Coordinates of N, CA and C in Angstrom, one line a residue:
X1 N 122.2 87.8 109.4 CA 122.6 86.7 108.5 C 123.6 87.3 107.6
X2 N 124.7 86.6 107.4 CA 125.5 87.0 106.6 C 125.9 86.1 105.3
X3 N 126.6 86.5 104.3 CA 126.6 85.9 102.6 C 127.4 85.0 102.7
X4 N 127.3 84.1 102.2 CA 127.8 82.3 102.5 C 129.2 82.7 101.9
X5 N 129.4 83.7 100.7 CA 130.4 83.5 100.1 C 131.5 84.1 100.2
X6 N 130.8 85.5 100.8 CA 131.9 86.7 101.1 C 131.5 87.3 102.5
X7 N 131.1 86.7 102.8 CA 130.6 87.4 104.8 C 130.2 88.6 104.7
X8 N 129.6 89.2 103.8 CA 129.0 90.6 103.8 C 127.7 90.3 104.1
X9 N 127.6 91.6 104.7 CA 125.8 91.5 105.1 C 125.1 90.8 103.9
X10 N 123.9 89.9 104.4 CA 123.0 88.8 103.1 C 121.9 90.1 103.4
X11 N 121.9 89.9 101.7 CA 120.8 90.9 101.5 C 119.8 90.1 101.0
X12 N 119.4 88.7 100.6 CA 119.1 87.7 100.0 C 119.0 86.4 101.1
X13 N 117.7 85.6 100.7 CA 118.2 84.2 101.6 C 117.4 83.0 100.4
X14 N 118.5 82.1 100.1 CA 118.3 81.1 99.4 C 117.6 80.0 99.2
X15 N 116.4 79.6 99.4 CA 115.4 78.6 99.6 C 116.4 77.0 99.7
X16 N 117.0 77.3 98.8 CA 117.9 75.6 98.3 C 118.7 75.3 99.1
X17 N 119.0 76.4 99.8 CA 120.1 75.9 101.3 C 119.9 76.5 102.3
X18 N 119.1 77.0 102.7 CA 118.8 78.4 103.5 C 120.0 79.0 103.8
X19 N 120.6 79.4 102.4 CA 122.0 80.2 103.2 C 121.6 81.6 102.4
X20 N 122.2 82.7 103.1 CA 122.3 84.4 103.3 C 123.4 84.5 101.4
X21 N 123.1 85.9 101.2 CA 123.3 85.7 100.1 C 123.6 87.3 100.1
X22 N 124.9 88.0 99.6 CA 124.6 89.6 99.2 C 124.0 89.8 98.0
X23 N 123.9 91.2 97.0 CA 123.4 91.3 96.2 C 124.7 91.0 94.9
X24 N 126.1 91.2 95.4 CA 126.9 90.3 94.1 C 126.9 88.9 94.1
X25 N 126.8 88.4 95.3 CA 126.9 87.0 94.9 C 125.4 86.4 94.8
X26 N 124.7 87.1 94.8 CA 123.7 86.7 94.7 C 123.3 85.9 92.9
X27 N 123.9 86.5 92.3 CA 123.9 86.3 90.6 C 124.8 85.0 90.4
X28 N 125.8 85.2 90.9 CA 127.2 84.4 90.6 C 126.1 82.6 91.5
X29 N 125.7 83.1 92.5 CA 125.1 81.3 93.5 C 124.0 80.8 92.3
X30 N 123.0 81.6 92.1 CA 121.8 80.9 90.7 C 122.7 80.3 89.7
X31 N 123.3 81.1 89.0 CA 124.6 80.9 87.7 C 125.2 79.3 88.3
X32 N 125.7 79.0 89.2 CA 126.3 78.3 89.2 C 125.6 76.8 89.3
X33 N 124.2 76.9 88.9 CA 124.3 75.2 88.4 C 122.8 75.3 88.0
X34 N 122.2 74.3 87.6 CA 120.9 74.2 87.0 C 119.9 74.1 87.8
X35 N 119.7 74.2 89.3 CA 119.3 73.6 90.1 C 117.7 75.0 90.0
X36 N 117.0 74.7 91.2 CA 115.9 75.7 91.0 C 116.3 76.8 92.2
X37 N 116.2 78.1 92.3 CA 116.9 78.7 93.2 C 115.8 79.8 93.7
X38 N 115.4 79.8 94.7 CA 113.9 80.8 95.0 C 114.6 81.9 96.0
X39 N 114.9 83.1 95.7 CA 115.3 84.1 96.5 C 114.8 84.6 97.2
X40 N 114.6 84.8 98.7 CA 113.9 86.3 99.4 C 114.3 86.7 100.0
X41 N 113.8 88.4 100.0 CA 114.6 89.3 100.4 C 114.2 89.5 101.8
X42 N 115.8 89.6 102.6 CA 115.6 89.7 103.9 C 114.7 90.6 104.2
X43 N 114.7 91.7 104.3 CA 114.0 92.9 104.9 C 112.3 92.4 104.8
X44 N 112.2 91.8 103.7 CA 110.4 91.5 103.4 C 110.5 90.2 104.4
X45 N 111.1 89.3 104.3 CA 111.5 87.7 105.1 C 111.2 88.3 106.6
X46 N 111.8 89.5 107.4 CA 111.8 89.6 108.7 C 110.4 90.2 108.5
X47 N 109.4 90.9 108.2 CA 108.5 91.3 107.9 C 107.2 90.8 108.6
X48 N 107.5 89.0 108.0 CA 106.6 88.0 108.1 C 106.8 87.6 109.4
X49 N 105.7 87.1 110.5 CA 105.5 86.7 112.2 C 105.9 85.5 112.0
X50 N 106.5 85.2 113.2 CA 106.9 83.9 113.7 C 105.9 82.9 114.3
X51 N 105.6 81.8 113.8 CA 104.5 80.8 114.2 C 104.0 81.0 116.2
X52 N 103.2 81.1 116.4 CA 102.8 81.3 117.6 C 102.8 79.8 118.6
X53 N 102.7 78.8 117.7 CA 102.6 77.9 118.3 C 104.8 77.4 119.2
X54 N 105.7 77.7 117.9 CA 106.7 76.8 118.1 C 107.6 78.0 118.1
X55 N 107.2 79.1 117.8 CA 108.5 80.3 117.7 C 109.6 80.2 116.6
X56 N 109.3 79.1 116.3 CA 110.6 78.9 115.4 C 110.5 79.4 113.9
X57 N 109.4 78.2 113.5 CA 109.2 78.4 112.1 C 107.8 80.0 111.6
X58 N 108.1 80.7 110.3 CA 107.5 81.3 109.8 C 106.2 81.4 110.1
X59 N 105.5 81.7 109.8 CA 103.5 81.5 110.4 C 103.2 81.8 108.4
X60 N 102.4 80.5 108.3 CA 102.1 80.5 106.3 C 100.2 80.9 106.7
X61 N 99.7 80.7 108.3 CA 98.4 81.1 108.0 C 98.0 81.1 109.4
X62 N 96.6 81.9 109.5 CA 96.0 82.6 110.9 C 95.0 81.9 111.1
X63 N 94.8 81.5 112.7 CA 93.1 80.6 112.6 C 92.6 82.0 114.2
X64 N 91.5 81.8 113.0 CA 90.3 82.6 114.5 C 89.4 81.3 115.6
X65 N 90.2 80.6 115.8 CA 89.4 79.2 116.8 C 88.9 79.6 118.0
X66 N 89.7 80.4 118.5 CA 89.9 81.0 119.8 C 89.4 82.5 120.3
X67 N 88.7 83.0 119.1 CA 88.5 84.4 119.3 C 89.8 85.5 119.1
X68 N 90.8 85.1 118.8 CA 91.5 85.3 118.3 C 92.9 84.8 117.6
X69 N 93.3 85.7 116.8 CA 94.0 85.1 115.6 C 95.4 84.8 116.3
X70 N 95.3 83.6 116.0 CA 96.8 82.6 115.8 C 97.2 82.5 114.7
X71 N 99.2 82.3 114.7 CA 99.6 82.6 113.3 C 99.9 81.0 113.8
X72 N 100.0 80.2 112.8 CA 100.8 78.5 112.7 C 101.4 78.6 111.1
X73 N 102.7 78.0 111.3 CA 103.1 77.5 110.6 C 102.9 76.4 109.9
X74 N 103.2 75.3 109.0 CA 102.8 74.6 108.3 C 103.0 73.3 108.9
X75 N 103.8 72.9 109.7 CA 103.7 72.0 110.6 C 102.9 72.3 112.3
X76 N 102.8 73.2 112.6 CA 101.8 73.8 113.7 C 100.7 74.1 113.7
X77 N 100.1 73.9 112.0 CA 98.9 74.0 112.2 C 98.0 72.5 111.9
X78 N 98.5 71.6 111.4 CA 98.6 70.3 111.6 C 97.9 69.6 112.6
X79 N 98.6 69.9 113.8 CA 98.5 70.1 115.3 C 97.6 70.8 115.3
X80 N 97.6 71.9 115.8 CA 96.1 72.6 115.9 C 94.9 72.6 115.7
X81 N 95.0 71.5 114.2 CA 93.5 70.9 113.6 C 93.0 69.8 114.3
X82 N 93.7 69.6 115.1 CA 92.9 68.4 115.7 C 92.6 68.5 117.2
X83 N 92.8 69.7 117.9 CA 92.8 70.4 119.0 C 91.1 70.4 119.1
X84 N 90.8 71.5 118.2 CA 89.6 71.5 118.3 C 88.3 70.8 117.4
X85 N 86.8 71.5 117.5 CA 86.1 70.9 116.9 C 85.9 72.3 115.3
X86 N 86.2 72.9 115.8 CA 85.8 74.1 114.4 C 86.9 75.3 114.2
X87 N 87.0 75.3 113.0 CA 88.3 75.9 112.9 C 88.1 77.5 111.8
X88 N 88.6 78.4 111.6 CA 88.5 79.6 110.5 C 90.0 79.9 110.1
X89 N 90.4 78.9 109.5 CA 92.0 79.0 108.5 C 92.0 80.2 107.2
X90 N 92.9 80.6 107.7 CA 93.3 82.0 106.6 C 94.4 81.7 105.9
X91 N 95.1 82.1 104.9 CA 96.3 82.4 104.7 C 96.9 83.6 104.9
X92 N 98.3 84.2 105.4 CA 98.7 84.7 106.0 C 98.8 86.2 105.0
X93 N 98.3 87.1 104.7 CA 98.4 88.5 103.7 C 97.1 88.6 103.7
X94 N 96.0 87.9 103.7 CA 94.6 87.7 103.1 C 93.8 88.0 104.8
X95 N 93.2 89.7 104.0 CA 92.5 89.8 105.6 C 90.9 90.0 105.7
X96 N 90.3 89.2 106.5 CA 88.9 88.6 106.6 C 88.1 89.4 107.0
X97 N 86.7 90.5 106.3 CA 86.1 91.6 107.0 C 86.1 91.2 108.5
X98 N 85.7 92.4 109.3 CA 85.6 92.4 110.5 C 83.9 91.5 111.0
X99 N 83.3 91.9 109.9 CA 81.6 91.6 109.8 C 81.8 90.1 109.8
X100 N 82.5 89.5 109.2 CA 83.1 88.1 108.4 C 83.4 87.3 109.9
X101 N 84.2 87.9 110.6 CA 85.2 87.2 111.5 C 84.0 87.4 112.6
X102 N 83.0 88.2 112.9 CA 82.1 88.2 113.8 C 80.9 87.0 113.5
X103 N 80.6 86.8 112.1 CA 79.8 85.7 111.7 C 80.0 84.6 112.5
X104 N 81.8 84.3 111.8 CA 82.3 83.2 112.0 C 82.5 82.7 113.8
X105 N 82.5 83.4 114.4 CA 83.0 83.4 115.4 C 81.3 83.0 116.6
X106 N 80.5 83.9 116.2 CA 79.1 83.3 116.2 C 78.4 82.1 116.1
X107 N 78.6 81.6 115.1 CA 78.4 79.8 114.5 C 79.4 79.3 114.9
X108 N 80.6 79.4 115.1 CA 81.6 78.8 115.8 C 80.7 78.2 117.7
X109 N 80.2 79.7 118.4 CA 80.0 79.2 119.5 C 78.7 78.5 119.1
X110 N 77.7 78.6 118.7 CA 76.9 78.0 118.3 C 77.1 76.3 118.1
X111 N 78.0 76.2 117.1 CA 78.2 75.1 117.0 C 79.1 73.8 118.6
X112 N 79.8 74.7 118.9 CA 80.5 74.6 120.1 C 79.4 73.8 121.1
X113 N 78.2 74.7 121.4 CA 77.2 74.8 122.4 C 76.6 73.1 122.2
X114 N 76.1 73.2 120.6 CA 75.5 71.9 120.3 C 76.1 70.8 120.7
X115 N 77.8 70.7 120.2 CA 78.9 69.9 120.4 C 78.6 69.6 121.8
X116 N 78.6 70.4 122.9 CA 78.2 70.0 124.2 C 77.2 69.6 125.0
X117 N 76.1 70.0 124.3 CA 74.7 69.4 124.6 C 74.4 67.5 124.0
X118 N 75.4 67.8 122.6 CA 74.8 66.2 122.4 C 75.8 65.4 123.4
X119 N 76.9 65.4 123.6 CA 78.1 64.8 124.3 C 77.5 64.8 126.0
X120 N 76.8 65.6 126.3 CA 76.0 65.6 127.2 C 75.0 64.8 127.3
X121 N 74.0 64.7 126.6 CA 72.8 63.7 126.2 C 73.4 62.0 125.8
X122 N 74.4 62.4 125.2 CA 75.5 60.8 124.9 C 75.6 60.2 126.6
X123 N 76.2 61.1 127.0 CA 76.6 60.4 128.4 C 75.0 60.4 129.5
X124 N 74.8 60.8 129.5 CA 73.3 60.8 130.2 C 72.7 59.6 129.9
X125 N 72.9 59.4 128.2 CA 72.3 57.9 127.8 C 72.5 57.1 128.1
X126 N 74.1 57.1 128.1 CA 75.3 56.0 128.6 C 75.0 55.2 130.0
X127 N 74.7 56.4 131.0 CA 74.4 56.4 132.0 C 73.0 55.4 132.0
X128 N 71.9 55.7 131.7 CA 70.6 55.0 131.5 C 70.5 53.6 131.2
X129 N 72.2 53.5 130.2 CA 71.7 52.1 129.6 C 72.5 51.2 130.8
X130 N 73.6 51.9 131.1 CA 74.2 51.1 132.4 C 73.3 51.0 133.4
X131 N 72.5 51.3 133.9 CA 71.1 51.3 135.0 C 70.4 50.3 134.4
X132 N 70.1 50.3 133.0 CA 69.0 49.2 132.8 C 69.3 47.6 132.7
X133 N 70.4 48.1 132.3 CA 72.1 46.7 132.6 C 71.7 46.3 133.6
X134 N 71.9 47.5 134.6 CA 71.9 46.5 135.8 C 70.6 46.0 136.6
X135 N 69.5 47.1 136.1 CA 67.9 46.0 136.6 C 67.7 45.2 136.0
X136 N 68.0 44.9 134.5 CA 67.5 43.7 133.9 C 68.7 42.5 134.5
X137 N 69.6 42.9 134.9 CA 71.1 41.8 135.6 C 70.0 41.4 136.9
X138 N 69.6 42.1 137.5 CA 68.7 42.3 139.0 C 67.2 41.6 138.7
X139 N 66.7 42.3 137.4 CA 65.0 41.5 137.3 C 65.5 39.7 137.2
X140 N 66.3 39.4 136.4 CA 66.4 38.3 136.0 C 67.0 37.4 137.0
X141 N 67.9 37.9 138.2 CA 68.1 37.2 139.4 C 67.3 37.0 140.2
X142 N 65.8 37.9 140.3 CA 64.8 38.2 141.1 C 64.3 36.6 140.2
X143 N 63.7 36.9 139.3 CA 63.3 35.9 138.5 C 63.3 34.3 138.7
X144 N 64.7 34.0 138.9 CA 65.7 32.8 139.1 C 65.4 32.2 140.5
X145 N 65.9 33.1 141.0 CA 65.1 32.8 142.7 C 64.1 32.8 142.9
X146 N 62.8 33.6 142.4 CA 61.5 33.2 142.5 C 61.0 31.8 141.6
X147 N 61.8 31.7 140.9 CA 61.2 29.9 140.8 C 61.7 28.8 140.9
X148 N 63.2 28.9 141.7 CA 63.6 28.2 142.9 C 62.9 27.7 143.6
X149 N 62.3 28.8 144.2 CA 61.3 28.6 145.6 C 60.0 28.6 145.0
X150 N 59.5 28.4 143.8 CA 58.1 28.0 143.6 C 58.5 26.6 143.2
X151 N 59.7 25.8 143.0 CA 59.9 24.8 142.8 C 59.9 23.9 144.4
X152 N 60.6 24.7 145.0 CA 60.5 23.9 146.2 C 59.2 24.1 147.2
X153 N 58.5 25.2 147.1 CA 57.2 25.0 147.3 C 56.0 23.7 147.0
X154 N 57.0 23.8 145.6 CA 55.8 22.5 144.7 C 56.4 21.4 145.5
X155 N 57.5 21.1 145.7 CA 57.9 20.0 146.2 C 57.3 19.3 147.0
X156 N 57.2 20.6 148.3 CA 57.0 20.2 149.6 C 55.6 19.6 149.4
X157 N 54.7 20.7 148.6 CA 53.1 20.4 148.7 C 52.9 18.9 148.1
X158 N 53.8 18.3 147.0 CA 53.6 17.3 146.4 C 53.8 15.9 147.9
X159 N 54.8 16.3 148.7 CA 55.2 15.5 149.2 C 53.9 15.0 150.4
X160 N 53.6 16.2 150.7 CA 52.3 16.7 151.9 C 51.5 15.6 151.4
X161 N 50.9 15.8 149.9 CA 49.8 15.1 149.0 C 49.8 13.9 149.7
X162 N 51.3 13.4 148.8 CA 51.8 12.2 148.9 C 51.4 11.4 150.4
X163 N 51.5 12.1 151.1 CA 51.4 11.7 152.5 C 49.9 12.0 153.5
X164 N 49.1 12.9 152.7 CA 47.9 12.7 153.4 C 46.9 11.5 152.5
X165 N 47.7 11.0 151.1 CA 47.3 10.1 150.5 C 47.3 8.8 150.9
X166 N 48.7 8.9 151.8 CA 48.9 7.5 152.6 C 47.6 7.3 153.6
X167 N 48.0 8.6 154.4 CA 47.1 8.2 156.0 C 45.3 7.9 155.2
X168 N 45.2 8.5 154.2 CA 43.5 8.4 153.9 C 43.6 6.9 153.9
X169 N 44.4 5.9 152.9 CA 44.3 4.7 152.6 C 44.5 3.6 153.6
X170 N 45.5 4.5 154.9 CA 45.9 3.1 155.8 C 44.2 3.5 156.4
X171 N 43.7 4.4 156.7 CA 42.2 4.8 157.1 C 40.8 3.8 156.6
X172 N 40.5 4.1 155.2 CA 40.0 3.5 154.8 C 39.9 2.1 155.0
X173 N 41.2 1.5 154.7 CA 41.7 0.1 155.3 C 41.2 -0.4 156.4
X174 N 41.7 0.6 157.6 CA 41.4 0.4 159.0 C 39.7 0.1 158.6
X175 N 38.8 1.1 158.3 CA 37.6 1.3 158.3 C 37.0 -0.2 157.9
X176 N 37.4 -0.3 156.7 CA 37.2 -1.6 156.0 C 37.0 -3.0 156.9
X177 N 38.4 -3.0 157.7 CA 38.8 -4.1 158.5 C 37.7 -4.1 159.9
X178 N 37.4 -3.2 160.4 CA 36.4 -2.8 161.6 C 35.0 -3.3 161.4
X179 N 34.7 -2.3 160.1 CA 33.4 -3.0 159.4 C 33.1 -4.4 159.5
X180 N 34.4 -5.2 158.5 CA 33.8 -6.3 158.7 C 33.9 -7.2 159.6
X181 N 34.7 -6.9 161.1 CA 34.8 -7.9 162.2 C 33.4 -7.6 162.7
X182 N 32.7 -6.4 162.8 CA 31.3 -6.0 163.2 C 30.4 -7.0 162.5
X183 N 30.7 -6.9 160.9 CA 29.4 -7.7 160.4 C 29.8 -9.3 160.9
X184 N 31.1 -10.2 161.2 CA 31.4 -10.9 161.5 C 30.5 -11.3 162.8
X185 N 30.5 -10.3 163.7 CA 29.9 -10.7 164.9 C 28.5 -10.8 165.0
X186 N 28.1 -9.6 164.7 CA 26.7 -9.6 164.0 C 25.9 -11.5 163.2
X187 N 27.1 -11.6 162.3 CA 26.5 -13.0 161.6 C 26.5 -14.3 162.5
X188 N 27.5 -14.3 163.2 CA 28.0 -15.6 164.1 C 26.9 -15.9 165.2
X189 N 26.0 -14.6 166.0 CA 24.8 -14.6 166.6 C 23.8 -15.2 166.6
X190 N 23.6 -16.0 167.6 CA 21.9 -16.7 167.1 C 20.9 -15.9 167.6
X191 N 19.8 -15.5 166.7 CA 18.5 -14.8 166.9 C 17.8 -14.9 168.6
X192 N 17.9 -16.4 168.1 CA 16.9 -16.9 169.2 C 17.5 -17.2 171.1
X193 N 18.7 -17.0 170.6 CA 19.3 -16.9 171.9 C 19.2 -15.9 172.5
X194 N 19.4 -14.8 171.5 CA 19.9 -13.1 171.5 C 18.6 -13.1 172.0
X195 N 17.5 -13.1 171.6 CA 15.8 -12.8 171.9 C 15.9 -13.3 173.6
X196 N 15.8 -14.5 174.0 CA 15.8 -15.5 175.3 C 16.7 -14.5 176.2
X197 N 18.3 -14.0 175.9 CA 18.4 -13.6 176.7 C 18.1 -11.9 177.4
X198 N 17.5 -11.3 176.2 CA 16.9 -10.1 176.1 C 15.7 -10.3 176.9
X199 N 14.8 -11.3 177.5 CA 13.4 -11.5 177.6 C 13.9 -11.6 179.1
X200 N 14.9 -12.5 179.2 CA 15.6 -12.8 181.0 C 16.0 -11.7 182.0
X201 N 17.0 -10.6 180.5 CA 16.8 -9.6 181.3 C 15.7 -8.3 181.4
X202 N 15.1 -8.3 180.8 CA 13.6 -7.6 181.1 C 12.7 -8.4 182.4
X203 N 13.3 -9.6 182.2 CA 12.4 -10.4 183.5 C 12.5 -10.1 184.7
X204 N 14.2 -10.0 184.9 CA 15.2 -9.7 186.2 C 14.9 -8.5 186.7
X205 N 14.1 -7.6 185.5 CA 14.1 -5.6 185.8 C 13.0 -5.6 186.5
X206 N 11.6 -6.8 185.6 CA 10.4 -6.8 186.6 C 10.2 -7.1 187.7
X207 N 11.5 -8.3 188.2 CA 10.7 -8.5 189.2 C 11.7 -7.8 190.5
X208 N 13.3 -7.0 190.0 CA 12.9 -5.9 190.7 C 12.6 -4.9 191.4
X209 N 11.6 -4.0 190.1 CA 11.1 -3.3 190.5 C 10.1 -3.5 191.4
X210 N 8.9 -4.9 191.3 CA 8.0 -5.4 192.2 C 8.5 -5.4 193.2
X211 N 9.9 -6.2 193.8 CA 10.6 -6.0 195.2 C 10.2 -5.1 195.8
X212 N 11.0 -4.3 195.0 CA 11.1 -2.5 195.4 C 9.9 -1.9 195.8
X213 N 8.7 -2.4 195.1 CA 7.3 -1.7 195.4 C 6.8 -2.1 196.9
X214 N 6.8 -3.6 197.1 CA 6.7 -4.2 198.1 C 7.5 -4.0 199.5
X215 N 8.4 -3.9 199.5 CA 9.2 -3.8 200.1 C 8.7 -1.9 200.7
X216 N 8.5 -0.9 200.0 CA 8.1 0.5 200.3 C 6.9 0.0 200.8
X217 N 5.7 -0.9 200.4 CA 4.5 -1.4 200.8 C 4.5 -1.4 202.3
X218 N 5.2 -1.8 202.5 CA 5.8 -2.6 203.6 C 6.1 -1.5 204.8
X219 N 6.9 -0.7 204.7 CA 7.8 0.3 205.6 C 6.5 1.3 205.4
X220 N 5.1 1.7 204.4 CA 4.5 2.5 204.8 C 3.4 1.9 205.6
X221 N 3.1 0.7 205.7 CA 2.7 -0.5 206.7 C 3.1 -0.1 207.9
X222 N 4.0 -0.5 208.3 CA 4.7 -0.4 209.8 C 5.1 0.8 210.3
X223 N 5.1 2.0 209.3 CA 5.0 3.5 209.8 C 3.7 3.7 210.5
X224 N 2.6 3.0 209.8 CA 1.0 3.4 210.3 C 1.0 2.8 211.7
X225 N 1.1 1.7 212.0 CA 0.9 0.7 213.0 C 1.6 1.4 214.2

């Protein structure tokens, strides 16, 4: 880098403009106006690491996320915070015992482990409730259909009723109507006739059987002779 004013090697670099600055003109650039002017010296400036994330800009601080240290800059570490779940930000000069960075780095996986176990048990849940989604989706169509068909069960049997209710009554009826052409006939009968001709035919039986006797009388007669 060289001095904005006189091209000599910058011994100096300017915050207000980032411009190179030697050590004469270095007095004469502040001097020249009221403004706020923050100098640093090259040699210490090249000193300081270059951000790990972008190469570009300066590194203002170090994270141990990863088991080891990353420098970011002040817009790269921005970024980086939201990468992960646990973070150990330093500022960049300031150095963290060794015992310190082992702690941290401990509880880090620790915490890490848990972070995975619950996200684990999350989705396993997830899983469970989608399954019970879908038997209670499944009990309740089981459900629907089973009283479908206990409705049309009932139907049928109502109709059956309906219909062995008929045949009993045209039955009955019949019965009824049978009955009384019986007692009809029964009534219209005369006693004394009914008797007379009951007596005629008992008469007709006697005096065949006498035939019959006579007649055998007879054939065991003429067998002897």
């Amino acid at each position: 880098m060289d001095c904005i004013k006189c091209s000599a090697p910058a011994f100096f670099e300017c915050k207000c403009s980032s411009c190179g600055l030697c050590q004469n003109c270095a007095v004469a650039h502040v001097m020249s106006d009221n403004s706020i002017h923050v100098l640093l010296e090259i040699s210490l400036f090249n000193s300081i690491s270059k951000c790990d994330s972008c190469k570009i800009n300066y590194a203002k601080v170090s994270c141990l996320c990863q088991d080891d240290k990353k420098r970011f800059c002040s817009d790269c570490i921005r970024i980086h915070l939201e990468k992960n779940s646990s973070h150990c930000v330093e500022p960049i000069g300031s150095q963290m015992p060794q015992r310190e960075i082992l702690k941290y780095q401990e509880k880090r996986r620790k915490i890490e482990y848990l972070s995975f176990e619950v996200k684990k048990n999350l989705e396993a849940l997830k899983e469970c409730r989608e399954k019970v989604k879908v038997y209670r989706q499944n009990l309740i169509k089981n459900l629907e259909n089973s009283t479908l068909e206990a409705q049309s069960q009932a139907g049928k049997c109502k109709n059956q009723l309906k219909s062995l209710y008929f045949e009993l009554q045209t039955s009955i009826s019949h019965s009824e109507n049978e009955g009384s052409l019986a007692d009809n006939l029964i009534n219209s009968t005369d006693p004394e006739a009914l008797e007379k001709g009951l007596n005629l035919v008992d008469a007709k039986l006697q005096t065949e059987s006498t035939a019959k006797s006579i007649m055998s009388a007879c054939k065991f007669i003429s067998n002897k002779s």
